[in-house]
Tab-separated table of C-alpha atoms in Angstrom:
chain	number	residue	atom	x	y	z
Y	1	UNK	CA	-6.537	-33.411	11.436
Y	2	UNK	CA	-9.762	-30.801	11.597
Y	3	UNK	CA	-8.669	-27.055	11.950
Y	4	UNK	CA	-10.843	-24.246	12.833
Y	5	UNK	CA	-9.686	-20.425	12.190
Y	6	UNK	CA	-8.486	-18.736	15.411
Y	7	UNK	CA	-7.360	-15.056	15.803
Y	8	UNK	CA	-3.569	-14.858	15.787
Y	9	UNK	CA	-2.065	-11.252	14.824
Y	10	UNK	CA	-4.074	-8.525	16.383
Y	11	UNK	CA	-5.277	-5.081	14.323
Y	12	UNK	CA	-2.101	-3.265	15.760
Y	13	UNK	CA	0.406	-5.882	14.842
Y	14	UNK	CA	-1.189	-5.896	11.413
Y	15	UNK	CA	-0.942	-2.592	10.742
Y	16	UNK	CA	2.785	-2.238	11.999
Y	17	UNK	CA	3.729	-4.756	9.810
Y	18	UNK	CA	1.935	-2.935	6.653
Y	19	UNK	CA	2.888	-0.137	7.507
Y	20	UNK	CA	6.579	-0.626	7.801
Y	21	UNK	CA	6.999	-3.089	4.620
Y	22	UNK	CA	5.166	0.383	2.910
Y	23	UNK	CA	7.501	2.613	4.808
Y	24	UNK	CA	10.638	1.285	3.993
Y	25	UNK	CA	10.188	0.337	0.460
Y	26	UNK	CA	8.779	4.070	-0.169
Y	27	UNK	CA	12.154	5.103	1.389
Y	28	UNK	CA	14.229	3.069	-0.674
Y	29	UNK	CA	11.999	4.155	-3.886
Y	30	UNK	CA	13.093	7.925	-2.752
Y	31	UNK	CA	16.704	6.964	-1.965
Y	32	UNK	CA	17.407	5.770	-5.300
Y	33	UNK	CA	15.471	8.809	-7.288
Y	34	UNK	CA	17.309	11.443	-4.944
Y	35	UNK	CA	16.682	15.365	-5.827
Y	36	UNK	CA	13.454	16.978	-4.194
Y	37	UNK	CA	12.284	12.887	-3.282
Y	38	UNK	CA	14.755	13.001	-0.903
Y	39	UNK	CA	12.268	15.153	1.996
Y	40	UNK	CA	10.069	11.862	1.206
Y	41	UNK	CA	13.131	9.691	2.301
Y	42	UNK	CA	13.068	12.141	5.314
Y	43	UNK	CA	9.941	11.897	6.323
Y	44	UNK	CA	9.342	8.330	5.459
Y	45	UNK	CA	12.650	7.773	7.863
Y	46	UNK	CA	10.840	9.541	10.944
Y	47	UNK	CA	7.652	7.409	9.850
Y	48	UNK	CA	9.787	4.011	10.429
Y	49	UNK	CA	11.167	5.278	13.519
Y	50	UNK	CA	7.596	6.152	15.021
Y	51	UNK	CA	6.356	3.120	13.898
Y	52	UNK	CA	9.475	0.770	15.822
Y	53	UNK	CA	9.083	2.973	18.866
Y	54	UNK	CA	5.429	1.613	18.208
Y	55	UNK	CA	6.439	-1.687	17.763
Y	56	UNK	CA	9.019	-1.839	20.892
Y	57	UNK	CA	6.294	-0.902	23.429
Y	58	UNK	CA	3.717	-3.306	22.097
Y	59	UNK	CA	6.131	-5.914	22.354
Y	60	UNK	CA	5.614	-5.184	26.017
Y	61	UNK	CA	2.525	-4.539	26.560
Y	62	UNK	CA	0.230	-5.890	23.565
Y	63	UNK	CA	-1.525	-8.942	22.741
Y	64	UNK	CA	0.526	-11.733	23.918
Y	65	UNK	CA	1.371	-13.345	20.807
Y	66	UNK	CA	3.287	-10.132	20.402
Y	67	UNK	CA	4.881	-9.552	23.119
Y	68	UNK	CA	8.824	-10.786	22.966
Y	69	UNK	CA	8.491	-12.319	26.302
Y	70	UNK	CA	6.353	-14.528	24.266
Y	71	UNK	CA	8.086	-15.773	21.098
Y	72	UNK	CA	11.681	-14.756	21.662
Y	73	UNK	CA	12.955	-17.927	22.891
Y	74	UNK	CA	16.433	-19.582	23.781
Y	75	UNK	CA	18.675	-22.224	21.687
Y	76	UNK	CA	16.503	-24.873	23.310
Y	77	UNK	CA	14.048	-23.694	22.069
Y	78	UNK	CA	15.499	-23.515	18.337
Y	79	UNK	CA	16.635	-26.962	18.532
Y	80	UNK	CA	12.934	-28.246	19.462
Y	81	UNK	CA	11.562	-26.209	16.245
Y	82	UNK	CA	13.914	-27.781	14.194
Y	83	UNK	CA	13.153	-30.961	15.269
Y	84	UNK	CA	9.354	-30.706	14.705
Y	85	UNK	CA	8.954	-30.732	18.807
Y	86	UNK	CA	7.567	-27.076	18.474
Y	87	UNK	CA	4.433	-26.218	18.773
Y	88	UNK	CA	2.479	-22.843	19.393
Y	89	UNK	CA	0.855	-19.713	17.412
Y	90	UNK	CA	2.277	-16.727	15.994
Y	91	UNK	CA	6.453	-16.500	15.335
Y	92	UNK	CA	8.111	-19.917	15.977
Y	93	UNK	CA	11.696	-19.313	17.482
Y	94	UNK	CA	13.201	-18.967	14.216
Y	95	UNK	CA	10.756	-16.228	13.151
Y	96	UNK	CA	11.188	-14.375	16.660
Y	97	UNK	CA	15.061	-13.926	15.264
Y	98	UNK	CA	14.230	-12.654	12.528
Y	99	UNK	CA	11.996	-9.964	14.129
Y	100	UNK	CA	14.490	-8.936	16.209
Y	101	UNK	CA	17.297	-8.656	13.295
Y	102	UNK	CA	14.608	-6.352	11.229
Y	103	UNK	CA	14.175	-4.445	14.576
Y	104	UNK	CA	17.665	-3.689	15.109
Y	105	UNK	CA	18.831	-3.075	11.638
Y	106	UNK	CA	15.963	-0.924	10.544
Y	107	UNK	CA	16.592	1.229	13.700
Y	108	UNK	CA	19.787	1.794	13.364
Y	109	UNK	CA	19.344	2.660	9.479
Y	110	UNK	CA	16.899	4.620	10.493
Y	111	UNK	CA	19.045	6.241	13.409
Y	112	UNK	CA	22.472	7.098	11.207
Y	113	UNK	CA	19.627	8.473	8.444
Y	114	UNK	CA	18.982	11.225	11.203
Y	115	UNK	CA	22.162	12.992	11.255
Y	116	UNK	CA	23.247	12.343	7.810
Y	117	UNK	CA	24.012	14.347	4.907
Y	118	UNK	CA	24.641	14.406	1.003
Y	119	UNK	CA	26.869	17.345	0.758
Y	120	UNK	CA	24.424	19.001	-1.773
Y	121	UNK	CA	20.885	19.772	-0.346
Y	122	UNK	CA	19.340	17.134	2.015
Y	123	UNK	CA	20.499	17.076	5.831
Y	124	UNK	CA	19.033	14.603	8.304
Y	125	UNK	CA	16.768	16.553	11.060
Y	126	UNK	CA	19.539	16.153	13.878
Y	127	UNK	CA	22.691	17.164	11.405
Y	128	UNK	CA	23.425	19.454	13.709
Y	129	UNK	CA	23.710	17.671	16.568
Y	130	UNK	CA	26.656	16.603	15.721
Y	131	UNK	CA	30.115	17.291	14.042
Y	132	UNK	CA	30.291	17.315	9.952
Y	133	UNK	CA	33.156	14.618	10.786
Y	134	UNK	CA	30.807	11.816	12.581
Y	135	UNK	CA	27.720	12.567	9.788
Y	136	UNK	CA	29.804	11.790	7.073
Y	137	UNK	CA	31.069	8.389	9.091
Y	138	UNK	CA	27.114	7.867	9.658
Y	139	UNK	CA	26.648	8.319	6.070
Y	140	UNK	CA	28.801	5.851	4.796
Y	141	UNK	CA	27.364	3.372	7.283
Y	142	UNK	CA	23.904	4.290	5.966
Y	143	UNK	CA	25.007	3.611	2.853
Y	144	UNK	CA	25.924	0.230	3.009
Y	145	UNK	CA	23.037	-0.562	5.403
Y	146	UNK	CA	21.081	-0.378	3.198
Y	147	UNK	CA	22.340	-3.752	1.733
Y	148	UNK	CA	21.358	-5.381	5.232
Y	149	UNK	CA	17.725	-4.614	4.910
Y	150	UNK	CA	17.855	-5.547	1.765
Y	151	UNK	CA	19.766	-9.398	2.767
Y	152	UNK	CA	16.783	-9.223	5.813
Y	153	UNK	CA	13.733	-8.482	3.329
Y	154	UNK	CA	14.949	-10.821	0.739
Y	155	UNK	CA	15.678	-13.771	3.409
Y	156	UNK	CA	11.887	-12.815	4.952
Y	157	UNK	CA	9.895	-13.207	1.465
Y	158	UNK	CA	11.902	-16.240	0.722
Y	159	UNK	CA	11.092	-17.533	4.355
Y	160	UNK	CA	7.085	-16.545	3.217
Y	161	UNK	CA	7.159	-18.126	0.028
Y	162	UNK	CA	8.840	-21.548	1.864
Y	163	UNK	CA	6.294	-21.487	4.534
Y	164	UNK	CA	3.459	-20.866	1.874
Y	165	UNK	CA	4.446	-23.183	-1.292
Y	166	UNK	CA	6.687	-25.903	0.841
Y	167	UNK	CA	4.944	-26.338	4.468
Y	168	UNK	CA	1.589	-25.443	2.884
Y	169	UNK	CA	1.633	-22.818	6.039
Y	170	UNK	CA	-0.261	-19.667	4.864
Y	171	UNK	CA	1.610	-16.482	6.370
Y	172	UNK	CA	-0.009	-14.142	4.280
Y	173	UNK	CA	-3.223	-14.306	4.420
Y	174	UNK	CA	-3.207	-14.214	8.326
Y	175	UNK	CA	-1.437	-11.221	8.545
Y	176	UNK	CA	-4.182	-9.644	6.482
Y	177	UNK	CA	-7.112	-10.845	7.837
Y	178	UNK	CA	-5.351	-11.408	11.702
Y	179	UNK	CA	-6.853	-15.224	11.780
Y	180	UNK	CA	-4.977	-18.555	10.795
Y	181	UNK	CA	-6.502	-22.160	10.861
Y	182	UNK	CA	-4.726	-23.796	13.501
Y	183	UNK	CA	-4.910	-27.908	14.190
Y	184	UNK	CA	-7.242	-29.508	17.272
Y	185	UNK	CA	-7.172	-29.534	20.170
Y	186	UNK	CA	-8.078	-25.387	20.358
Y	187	UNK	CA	-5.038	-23.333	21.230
Y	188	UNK	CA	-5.883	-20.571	24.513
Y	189	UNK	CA	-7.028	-17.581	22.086
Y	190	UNK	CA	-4.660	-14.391	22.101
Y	191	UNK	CA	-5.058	-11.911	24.847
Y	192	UNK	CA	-5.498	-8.469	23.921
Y	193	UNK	CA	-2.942	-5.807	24.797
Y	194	UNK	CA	-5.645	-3.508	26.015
Y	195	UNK	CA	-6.582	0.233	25.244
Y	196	UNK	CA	-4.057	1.111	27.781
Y	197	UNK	CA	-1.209	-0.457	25.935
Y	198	UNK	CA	-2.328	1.036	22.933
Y	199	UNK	CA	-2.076	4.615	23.877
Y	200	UNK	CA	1.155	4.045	25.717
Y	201	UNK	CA	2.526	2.765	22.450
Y	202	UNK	CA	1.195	5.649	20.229
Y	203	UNK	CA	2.352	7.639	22.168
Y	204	UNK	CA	5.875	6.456	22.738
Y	205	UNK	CA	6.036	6.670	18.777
Y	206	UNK	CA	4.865	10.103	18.859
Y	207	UNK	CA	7.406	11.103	21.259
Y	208	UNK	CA	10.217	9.325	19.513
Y	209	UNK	CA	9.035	10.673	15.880
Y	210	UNK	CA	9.165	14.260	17.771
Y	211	UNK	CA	12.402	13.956	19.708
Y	212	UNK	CA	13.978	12.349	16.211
Y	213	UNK	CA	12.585	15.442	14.323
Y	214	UNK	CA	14.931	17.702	16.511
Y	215	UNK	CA	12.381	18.813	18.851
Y	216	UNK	CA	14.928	18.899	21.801
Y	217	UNK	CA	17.371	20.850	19.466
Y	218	UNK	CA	17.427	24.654	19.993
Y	219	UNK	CA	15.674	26.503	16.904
Y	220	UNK	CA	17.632	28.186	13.807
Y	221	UNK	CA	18.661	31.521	13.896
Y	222	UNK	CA	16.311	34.233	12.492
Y	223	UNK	CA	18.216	35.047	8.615
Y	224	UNK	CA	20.630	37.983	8.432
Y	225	UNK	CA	18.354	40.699	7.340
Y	226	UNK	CA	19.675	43.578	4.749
Y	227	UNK	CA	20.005	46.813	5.625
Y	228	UNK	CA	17.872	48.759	3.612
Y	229	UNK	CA	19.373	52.502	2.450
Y	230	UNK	CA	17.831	55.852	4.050
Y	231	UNK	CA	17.657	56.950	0.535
């Protein structure tokens, strides 16, 4: 069947995505070297939660093929992909879960990351928001999620590499360039999210980065200065 090339991901969408498979392998790069790296793992934390606040408003408000509304579908729906009945652009129903289990276990990673602690050197930005007793339960959770991003990131590139040597479906290519050949008749072209909808979502990231940096916390006391002798 002729195909033509139609635009799929928009720039934003892109760029979350790159951004965030960047982000969180830089973070577990800094994890695993510890020492001074770790105020890389900090920051590269507070970049991944800026970039799902990002990512939560867009799926509101940007282009429609990625907005949830859109591709986060029912069982029915499910059964029909499975079945070869569905048809459509951007994440099939499968796909949509797996965006939303990346979502929610990235944030919360990122979330117990905030107020965590190594007993040596590194404290997450909102340590002191709470007791030493609930960061070191945090800790240990952050601990072992790691080993769910790492089950979600190896079940996603496995997923790609199906799609792309099995299905003959390219994945990767589209996300770079936004535009995947799609079969005839001409699918209705993706609707931009708008300039609006972009600078609600930036800044709904920078708020969230901000608030997650402790800017709501109340700032350190001034060091204990010495008293110097008269003489």
């Amino acid at each position: 069947m002729p195909t033509h090339a139609i635009l799929v991901w928009d720039l934003p969408t892109r760029l979350f995505h790159w951004l965030l498979a960047g982000a969180v392998t830089g973070a577990v790069i800094t994890a695993k070297i510890g020492g001074n790296a770790m105020l890389w793992h900090g920051r590269l934390g507070l970049l991944i939660i800026g970039l799902l606040g990002f990512r939560l408003v867009w799926g509101l408000l940007g282009s429609h093929t990625a907005r949830f509304a859109r591709f986060v579908r029912g069982p029915a729906a499910i059964r029909a992909y499975l079945r070869g009945q569905w048809q459509g652009i951007g994440h099939n129903p499968l796909g949509a879960l797996s965006v939303l289990a990346m979502l929610l276990v990235l944030g919360a990673q990122a979330a117990s990351g905030l107020v965590a602690n190594d007993d040596i050197a590194f404290n997450g930005p909102l340590y002191t928001a709470v007791s030493k007793e609930i960061s070191d339960a945090l800790t240990g959770w952050h601990r072992r999620g790691e080993w769910a991003v790492f089950g979600l990131v190896g079940l996603h590139l496995a997923a790609v590499l199906f799609y792309t040597l099995v299905k003959k479906e390219p994945l990767v290519r589209p996300m770079i360039t936004g535009r995947k050949p799609v079969a005839r008749p001409r699918p209705t072209p993706p609707q931009s999210g708008g300039a609006l909808g972009l600078v609600l979502a930036l800044a709904a990231a920078g708020a969230l980065v901000w608030l997650a940096n402790g800017g709501l916390l109340p700032p350190p006391p001034p060091p204990a200065t010495l008293d110097t002798p008269a003489w």
